[in-house]
PDB file of C-alpha atoms in Angstrom:
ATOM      1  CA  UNK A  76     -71.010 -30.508 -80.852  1.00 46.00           C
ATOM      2  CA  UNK A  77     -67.322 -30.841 -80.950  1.00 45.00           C
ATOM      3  CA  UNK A  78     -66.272 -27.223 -79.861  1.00 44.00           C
ATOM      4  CA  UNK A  79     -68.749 -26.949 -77.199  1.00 42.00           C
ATOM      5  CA  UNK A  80     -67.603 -30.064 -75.100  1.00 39.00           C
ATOM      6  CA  UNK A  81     -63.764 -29.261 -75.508  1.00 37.00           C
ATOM      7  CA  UNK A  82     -64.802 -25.845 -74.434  1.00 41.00           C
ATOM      8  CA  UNK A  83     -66.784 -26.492 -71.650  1.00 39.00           C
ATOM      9  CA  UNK A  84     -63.985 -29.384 -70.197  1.00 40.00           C
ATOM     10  CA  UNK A  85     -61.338 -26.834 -70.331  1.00 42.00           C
ATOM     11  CA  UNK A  86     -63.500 -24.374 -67.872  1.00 44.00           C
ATOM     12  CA  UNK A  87     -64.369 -27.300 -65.855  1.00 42.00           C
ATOM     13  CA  UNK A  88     -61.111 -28.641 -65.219  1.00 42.00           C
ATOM     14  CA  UNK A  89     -58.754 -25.946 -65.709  1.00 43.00           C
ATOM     15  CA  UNK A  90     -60.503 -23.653 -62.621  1.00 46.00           C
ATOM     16  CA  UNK A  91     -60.249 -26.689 -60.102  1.00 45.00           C
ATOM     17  CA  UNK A  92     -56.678 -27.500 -60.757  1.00 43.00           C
ATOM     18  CA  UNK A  93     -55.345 -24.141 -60.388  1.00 43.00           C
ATOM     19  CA  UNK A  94     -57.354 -23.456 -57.138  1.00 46.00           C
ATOM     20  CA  UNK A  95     -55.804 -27.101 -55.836  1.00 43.00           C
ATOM     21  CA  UNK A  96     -52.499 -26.359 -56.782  1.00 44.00           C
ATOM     22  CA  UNK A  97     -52.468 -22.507 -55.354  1.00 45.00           C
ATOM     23  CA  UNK A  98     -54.679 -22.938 -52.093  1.00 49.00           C
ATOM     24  CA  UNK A  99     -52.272 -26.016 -50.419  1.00 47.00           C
ATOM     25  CA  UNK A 100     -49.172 -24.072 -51.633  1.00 46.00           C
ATOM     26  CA  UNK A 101     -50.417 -20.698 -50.013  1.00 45.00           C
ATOM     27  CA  UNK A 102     -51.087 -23.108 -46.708  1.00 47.00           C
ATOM     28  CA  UNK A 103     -47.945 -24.544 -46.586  1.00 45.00           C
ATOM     29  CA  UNK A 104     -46.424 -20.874 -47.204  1.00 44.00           C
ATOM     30  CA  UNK A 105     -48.065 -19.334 -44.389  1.00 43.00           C
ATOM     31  CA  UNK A 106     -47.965 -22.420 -42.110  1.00 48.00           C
ATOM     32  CA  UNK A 107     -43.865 -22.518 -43.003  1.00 46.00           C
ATOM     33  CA  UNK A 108     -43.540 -18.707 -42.273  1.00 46.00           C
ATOM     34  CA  UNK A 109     -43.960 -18.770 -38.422  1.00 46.00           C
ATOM     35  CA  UNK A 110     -41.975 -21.728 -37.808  1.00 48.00           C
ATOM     36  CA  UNK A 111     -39.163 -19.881 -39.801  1.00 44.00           C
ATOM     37  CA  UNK A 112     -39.564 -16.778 -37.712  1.00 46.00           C
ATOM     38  CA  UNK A 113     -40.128 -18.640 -34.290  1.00 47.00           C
ATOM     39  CA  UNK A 114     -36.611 -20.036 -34.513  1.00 50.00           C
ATOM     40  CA  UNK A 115     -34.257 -17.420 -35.094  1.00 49.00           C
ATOM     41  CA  UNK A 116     -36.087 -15.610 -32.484  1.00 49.00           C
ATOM     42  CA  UNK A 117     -36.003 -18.076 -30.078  1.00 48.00           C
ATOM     43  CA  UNK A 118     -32.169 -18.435 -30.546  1.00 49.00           C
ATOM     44  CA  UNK A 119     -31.690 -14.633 -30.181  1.00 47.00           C
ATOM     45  CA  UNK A 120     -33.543 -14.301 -27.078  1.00 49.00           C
ATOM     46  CA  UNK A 121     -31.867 -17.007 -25.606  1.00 51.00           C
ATOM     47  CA  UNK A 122     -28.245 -17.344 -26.105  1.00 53.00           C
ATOM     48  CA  UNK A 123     -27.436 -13.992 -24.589  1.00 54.00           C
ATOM     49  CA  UNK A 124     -29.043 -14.286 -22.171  1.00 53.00           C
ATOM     50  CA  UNK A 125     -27.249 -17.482 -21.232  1.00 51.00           C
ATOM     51  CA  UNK A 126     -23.713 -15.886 -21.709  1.00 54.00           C
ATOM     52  CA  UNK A 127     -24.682 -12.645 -19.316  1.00 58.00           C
ATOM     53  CA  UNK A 128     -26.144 -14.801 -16.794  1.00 56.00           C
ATOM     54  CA  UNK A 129     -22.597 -16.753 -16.051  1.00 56.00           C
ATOM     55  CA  UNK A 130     -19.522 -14.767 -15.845  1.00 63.00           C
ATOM     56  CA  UNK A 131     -16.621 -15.824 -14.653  1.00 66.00           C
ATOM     57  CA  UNK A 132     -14.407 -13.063 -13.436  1.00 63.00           C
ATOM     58  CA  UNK A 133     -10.757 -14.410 -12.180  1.00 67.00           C
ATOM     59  CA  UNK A 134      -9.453 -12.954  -8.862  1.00 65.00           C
ATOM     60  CA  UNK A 135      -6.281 -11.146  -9.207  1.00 70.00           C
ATOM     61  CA  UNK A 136      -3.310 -12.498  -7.153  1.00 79.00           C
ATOM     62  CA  UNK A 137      -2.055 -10.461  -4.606  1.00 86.00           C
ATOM     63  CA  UNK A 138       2.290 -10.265  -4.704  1.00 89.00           C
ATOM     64  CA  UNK A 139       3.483 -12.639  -2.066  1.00 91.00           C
ATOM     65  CA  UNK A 140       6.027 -10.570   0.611  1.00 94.00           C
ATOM     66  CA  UNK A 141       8.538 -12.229   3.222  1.00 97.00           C
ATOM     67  CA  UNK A 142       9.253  -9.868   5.445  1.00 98.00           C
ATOM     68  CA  UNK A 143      11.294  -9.424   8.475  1.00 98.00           C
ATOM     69  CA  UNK A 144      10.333  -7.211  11.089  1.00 98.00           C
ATOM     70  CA  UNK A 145      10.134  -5.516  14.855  1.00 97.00           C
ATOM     71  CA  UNK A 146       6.745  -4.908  15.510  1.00 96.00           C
ATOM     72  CA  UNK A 147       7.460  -1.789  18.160  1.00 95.00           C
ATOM     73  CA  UNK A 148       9.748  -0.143  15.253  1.00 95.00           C
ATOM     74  CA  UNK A 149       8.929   3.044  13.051  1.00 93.00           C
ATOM     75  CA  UNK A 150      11.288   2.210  10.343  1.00 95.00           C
ATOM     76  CA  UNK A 151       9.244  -1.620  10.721  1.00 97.00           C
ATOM     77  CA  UNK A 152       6.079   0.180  10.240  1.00 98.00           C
ATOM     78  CA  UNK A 153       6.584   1.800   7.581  1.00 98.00           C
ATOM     79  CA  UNK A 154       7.124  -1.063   5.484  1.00 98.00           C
ATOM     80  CA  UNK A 155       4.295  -2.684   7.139  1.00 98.00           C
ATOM     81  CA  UNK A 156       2.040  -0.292   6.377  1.00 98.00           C
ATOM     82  CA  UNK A 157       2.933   0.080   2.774  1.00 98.00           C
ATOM     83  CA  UNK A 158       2.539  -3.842   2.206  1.00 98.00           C
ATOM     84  CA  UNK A 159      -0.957  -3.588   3.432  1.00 98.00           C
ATOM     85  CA  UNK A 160      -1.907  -0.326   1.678  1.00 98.00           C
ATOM     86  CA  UNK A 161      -0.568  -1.864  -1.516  1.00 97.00           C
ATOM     87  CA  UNK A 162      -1.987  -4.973  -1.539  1.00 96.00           C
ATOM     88  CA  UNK A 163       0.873  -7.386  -0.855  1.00 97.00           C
ATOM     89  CA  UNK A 164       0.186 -10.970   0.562  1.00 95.00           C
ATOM     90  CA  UNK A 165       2.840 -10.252   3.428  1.00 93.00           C
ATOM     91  CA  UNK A 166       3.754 -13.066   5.473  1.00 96.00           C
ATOM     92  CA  UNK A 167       5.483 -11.517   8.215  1.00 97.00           C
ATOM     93  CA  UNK A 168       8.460 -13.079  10.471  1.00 97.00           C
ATOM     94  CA  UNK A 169       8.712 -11.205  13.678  1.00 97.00           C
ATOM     95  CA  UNK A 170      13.003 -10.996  14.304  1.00 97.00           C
ATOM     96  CA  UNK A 171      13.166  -9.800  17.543  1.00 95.00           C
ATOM     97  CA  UNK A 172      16.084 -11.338  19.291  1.00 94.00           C
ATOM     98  CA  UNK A 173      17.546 -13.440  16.300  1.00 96.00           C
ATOM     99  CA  UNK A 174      19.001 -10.353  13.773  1.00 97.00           C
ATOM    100  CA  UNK A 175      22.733 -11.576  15.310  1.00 97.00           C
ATOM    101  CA  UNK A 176      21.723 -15.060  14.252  1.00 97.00           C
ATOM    102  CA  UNK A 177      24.388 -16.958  12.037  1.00 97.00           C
ATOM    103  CA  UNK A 178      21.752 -17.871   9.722  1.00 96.00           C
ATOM    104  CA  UNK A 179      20.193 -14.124   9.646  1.00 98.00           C
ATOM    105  CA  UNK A 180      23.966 -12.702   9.599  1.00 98.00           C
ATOM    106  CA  UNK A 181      24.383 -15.154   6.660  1.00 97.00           C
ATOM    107  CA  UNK A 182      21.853 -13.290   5.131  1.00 96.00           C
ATOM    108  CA  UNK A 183      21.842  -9.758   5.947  1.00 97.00           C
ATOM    109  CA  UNK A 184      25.179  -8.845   6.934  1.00 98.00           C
ATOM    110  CA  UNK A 185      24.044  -5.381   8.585  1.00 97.00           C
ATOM    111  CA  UNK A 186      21.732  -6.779  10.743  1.00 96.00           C
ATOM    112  CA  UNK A 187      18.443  -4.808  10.088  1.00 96.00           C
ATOM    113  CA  UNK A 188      15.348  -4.441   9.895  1.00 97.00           C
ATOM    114  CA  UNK A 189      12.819  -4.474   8.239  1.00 98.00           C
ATOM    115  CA  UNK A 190      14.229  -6.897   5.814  1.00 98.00           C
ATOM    116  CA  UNK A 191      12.189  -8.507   2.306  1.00 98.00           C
ATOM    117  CA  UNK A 192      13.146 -11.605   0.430  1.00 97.00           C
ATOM    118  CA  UNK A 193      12.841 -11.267  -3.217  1.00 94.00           C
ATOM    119  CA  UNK A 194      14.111 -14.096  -5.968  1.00 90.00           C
ATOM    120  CA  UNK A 195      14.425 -11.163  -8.290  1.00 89.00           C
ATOM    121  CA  UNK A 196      17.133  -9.455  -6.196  1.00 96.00           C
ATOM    122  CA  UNK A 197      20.743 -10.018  -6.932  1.00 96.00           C
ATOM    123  CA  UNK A 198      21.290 -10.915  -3.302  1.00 95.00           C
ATOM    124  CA  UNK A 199      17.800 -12.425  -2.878  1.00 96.00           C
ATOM    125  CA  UNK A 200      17.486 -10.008   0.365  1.00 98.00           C
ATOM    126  CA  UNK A 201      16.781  -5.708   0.669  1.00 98.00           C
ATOM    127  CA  UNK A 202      16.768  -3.637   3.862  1.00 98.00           C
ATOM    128  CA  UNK A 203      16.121  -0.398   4.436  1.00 97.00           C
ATOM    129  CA  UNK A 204      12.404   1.211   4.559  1.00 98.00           C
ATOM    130  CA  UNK A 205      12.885   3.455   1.422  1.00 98.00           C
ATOM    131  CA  UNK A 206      14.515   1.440  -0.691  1.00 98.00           C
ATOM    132  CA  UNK A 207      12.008  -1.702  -0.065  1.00 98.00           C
ATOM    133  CA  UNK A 208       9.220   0.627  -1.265  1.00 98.00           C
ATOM    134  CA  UNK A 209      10.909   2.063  -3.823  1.00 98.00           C
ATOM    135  CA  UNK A 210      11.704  -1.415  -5.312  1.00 98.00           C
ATOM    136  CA  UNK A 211       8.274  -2.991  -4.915  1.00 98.00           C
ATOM    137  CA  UNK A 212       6.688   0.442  -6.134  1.00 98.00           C
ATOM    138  CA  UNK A 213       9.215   0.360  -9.237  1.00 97.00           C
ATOM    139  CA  UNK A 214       8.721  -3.677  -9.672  1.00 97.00           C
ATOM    140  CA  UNK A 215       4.507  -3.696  -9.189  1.00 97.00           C
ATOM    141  CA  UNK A 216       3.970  -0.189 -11.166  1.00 97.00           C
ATOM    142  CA  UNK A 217       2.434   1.343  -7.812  1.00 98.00           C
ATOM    143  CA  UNK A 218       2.375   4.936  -9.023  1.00 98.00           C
ATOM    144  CA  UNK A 219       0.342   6.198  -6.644  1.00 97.00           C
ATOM    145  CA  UNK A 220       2.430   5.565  -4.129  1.00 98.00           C
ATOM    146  CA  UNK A 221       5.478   6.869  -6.196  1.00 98.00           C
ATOM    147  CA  UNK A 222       4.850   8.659  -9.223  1.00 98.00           C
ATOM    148  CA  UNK A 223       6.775   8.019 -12.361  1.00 97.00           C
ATOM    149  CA  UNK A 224       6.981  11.696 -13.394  1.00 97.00           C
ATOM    150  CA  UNK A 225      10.001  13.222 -12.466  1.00 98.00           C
ATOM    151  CA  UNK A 226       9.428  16.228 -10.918  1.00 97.00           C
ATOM    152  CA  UNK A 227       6.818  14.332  -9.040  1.00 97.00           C
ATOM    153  CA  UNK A 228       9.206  11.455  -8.122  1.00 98.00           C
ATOM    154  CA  UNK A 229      12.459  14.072  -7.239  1.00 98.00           C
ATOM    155  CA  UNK A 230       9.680  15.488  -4.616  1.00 98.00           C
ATOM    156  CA  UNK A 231       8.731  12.376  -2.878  1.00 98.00           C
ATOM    157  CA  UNK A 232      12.498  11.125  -3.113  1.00 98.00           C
ATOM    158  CA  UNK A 233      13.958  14.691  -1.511  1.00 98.00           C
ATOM    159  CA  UNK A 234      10.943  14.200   0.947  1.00 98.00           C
ATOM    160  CA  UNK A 235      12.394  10.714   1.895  1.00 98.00           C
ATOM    161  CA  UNK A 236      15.917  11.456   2.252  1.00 98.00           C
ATOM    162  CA  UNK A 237      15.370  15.013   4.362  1.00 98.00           C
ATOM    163  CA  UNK A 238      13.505  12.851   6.979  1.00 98.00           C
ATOM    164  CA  UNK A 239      16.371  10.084   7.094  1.00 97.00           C
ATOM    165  CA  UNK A 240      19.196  12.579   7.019  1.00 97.00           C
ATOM    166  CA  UNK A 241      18.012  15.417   9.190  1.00 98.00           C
ATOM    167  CA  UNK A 242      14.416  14.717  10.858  1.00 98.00           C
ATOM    168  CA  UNK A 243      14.937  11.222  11.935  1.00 97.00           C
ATOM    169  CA  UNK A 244      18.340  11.968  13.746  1.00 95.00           C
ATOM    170  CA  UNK A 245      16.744  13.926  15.544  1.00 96.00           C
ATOM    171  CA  UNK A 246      13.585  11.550  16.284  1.00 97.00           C
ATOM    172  CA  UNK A 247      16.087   8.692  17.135  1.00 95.00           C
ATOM    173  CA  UNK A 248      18.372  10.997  19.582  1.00 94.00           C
ATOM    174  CA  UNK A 249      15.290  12.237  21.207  1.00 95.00           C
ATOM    175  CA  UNK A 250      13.254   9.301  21.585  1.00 95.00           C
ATOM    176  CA  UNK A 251      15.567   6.114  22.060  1.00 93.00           C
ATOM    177  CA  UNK A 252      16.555   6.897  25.538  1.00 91.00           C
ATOM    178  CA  UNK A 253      13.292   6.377  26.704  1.00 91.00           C
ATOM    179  CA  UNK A 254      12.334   3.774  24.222  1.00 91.00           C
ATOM    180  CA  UNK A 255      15.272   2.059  25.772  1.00 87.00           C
ATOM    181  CA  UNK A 256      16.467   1.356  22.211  1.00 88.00           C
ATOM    182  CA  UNK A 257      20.313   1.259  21.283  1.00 83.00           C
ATOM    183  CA  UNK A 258      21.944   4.412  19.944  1.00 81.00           C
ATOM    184  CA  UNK A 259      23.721   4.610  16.721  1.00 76.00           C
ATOM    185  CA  UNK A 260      27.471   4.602  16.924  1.00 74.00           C
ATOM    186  CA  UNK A 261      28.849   7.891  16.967  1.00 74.00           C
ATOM    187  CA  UNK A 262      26.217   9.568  19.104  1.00 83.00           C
ATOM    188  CA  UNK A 263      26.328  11.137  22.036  1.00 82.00           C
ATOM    189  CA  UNK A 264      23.841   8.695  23.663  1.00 80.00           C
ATOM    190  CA  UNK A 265      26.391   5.294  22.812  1.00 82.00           C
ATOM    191  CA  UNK A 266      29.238   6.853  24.190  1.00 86.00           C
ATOM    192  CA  UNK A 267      30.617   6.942  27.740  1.00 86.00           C
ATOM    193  CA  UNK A 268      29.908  10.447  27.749  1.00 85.00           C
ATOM    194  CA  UNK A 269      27.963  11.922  31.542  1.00 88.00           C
ATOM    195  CA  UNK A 270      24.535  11.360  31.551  1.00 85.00           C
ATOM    196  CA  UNK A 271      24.172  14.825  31.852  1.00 91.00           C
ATOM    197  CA  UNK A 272      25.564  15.251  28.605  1.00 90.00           C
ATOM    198  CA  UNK A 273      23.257  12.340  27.132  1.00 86.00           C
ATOM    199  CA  UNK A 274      20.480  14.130  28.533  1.00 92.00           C
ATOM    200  CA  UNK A 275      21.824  17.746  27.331  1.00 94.00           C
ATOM    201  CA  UNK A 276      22.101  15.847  23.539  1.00 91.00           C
ATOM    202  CA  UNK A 277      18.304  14.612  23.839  1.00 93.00           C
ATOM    203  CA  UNK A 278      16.699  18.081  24.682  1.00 96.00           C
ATOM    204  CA  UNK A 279      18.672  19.925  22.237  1.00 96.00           C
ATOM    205  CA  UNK A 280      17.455  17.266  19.625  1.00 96.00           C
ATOM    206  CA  UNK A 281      14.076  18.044  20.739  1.00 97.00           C
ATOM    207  CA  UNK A 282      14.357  21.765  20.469  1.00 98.00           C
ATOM    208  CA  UNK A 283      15.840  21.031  17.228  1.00 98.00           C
ATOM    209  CA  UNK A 284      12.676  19.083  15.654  1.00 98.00           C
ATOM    210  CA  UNK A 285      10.867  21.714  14.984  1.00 98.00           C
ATOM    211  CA  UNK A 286      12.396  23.319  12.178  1.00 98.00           C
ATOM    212  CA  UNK A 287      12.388  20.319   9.981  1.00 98.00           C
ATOM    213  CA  UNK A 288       9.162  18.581  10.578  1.00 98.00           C
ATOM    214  CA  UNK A 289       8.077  22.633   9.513  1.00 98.00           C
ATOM    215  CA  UNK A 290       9.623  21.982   5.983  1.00 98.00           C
ATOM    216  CA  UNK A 291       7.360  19.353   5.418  1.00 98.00           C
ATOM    217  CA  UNK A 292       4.514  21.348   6.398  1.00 98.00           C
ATOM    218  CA  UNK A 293       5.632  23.922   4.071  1.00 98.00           C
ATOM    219  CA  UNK A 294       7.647  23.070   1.678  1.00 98.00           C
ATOM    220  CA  UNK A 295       7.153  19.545   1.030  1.00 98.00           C
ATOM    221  CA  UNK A 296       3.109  19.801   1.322  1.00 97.00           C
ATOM    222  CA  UNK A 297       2.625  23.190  -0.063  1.00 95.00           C
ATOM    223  CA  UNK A 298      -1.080  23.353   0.839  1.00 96.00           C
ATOM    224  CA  UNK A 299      -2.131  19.809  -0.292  1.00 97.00           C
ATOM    225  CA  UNK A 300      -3.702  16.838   2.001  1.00 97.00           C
ATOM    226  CA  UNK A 301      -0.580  14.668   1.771  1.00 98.00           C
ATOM    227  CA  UNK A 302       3.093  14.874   0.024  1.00 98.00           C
ATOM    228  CA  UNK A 303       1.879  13.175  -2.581  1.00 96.00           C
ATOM    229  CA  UNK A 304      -0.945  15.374  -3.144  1.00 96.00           C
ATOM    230  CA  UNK A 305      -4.708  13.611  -3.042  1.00 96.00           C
ATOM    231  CA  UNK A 306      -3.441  10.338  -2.236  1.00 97.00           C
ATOM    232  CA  UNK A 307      -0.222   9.517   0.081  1.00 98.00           C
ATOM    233  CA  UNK A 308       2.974   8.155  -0.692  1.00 98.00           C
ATOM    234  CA  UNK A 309       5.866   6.489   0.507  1.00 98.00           C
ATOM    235  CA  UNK A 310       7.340   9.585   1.298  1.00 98.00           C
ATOM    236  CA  UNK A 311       4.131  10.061   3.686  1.00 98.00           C
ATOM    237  CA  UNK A 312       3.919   6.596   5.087  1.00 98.00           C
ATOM    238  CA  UNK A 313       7.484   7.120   6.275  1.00 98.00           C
ATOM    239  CA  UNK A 314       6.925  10.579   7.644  1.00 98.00           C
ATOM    240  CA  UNK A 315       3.734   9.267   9.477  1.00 98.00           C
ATOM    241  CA  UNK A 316       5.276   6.594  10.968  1.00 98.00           C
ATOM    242  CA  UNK A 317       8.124   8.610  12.016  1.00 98.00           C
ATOM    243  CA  UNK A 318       5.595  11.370  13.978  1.00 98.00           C
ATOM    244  CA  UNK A 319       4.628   8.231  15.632  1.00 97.00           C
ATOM    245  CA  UNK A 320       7.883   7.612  18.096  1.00 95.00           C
ATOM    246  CA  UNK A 321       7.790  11.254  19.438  1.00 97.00           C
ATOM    247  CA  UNK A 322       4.330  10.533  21.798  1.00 97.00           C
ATOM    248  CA  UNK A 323       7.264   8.520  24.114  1.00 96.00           C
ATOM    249  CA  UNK A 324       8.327  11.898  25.013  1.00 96.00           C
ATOM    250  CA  UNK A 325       4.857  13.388  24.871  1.00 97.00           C
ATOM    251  CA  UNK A 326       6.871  15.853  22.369  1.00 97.00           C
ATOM    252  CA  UNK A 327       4.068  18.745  21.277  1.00 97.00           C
ATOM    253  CA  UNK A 328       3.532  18.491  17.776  1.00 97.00           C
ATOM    254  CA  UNK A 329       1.445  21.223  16.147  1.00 98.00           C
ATOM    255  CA  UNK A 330      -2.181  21.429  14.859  1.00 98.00           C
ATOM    256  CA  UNK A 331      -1.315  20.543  11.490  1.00 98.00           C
ATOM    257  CA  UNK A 332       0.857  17.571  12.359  1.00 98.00           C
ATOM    258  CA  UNK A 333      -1.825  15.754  14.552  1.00 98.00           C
ATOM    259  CA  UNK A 334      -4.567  16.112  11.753  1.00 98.00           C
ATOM    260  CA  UNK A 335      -1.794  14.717   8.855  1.00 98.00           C
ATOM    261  CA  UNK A 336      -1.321  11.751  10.780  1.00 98.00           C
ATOM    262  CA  UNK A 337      -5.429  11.419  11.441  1.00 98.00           C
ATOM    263  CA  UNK A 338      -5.772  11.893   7.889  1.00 98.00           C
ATOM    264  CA  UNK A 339      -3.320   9.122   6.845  1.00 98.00           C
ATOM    265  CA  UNK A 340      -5.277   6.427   9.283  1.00 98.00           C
ATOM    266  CA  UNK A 341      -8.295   7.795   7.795  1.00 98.00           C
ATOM    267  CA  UNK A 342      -6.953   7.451   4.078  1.00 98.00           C
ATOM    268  CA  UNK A 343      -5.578   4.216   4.531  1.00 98.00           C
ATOM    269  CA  UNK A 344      -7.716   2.544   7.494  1.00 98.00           C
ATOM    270  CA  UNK A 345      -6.283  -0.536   8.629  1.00 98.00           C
ATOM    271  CA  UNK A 346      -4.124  -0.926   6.720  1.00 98.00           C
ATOM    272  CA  UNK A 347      -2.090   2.324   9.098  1.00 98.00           C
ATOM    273  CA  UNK A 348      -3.823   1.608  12.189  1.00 98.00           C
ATOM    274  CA  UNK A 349      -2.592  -2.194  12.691  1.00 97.00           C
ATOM    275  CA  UNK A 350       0.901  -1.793  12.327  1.00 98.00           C
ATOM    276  CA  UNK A 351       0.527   1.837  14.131  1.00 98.00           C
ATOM    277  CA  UNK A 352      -1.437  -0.071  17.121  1.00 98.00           C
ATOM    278  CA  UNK A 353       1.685  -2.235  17.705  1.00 97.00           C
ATOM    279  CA  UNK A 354       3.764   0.919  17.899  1.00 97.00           C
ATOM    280  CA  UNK A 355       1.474   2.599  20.107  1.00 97.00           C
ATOM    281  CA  UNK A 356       1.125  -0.436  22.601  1.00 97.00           C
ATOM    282  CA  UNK A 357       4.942  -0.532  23.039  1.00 96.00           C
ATOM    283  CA  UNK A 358       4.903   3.098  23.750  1.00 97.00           C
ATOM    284  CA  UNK A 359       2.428   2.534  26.009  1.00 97.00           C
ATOM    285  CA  UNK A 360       3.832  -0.299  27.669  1.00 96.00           C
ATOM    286  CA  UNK A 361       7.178   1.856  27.943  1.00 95.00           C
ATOM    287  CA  UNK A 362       5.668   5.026  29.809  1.00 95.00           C
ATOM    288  CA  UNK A 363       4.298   2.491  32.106  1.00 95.00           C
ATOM    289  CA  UNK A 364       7.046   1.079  33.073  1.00 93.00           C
ATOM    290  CA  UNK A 365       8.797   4.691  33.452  1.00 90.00           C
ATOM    291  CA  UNK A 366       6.024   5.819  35.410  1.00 91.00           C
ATOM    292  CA  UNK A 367       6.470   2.673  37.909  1.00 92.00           C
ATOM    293  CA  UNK A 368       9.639   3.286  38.714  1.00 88.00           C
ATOM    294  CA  UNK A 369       8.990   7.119  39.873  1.00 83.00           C
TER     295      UNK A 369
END
């Protein structure tokens, strides 16, 4: 009697406490899985989400430029045109009639323009077209305006300083007569010379423009859209704006010349045709007053 009732209450509770121990512990296992899976995946999908969705991109400062300028001026223009084709924040001080000033004297002893201020320069103050775009170039890393390669860089610099010592002579002896600018000491048009001779000097420096504005052409552009190959450069912007002062004497220029400076306005927008436009209405307002006086 003994064996068979510790027998049979070992079966009888041994089976029930295993199945009550295993059957709320396999719940609880698969009830706990989901809630474990749910979370990660919930955190996953949504913090990325949240970091794409809210950028913040800062806006690049553009280089603050004082300039000084004459708005009906090439040499002006081509600075102006550069500072907008660059990028500069340019706030621009139009100097006509105060470049004898005390306080501009004070400041810029040779009286041009276009003149920059600039902490970083050892005078605080630069003139000259070419060298102001050279230094900002050099100073802002503008390469594609001037290249730092060398070869590249000696082509754009021999560029510039063919048009200032040879082409723009020319332009200025030509053209300032009727732009009713004054001459440059030394030349035939500032002296007290017969205005036959003036006017001998001016067509000879028309017949002479020719040849060097053909250098460019061929030499200097050798086939591509622009000096400085795809894109211009400073070397461009100055010859472009040069081209410019030679519609006061409704001077011819060839096929290829007329589409360059098209292409620049193109290739640079308003950035050439704002600065240009001030040119142009001076010349305009010049011829008019020539032809009123016929």
């Amino acid at each position: 009697m003994a064996k068979t009732v510790i027998k049979s209450a070992g079966k009888s509770t041994a089976k029930p406490a295993a199945k009550a121990a295993a059957k709320p512990a396999a719940k609880a296992a698969v009830k706990a899985a989901p809630k474990a899976a749910a979370k990660p995946a919930a955190k996953a999908a949504t913090k990325p989400a949240a970091k794409k969705s809210a950028p913040k991109v800062k806006a690049a400062k553009k280089p603050a430029l004082k300039l000084s300028m004459l708005k009906p001026s090439v040499n002006n223009m081509t600075v102006r045109v550069f500072a907008r084709a660059a990028g500069f924040d340019a706030a621009e001080t139009d100097a006509w009639g105060h470049t004898r000033s005390p306080e501009y004297m004070a400041r810029n002893p040779a009286h041009l323009t276009p003149m920059i201020e600039d902490k970083g320069l050892p005078r605080g103050v630069l003139w000259e077209s070419c060298a102001i775009m050279q230094y900002l170039a050099n100073k802002h890393g503008l390469e594609k305006f001037y290249p730092k390669a060398p070869a590249k860089r000696a082509m754009v610099d021999s560029a510039m300083f063919y048009l200032i010592g040879t082409l723009y002579p020319y332009v200025a002896r030509a053209t300032y007569p009727a732009l009713g600018f004054p001459h440059y000491a030394g030349e035939v048009g500032h002296s007290d010379a017969h205005p036959e001779k003036k006017s001998e000097a001016q067509k000879a420096a028309m017949a002479a423009i020719a040849e060097p504005l053909e250098v460019f052409h061929s030499f200097f552009r050798d086939g591509k859209p622009f000096i400085g190959g795809k894109h211009p450069s400073i070397a461009d912007i100055r010859l472009a704006s040069t081209l410019e002062f030679l519609a006061v004497i409704d001077y011819a220029l060839p096929k290829w010349a007329m589409e360059y400076v098209a292409a620049m306005e193109k290739k640079l927008g308003q950035a050439y045709a704002e600065p240009a436009g001030d040119v142009r209405g001076y010349i305009a307002y010049v011829k008019s007053q020539a032809n009123a006086q016929r």
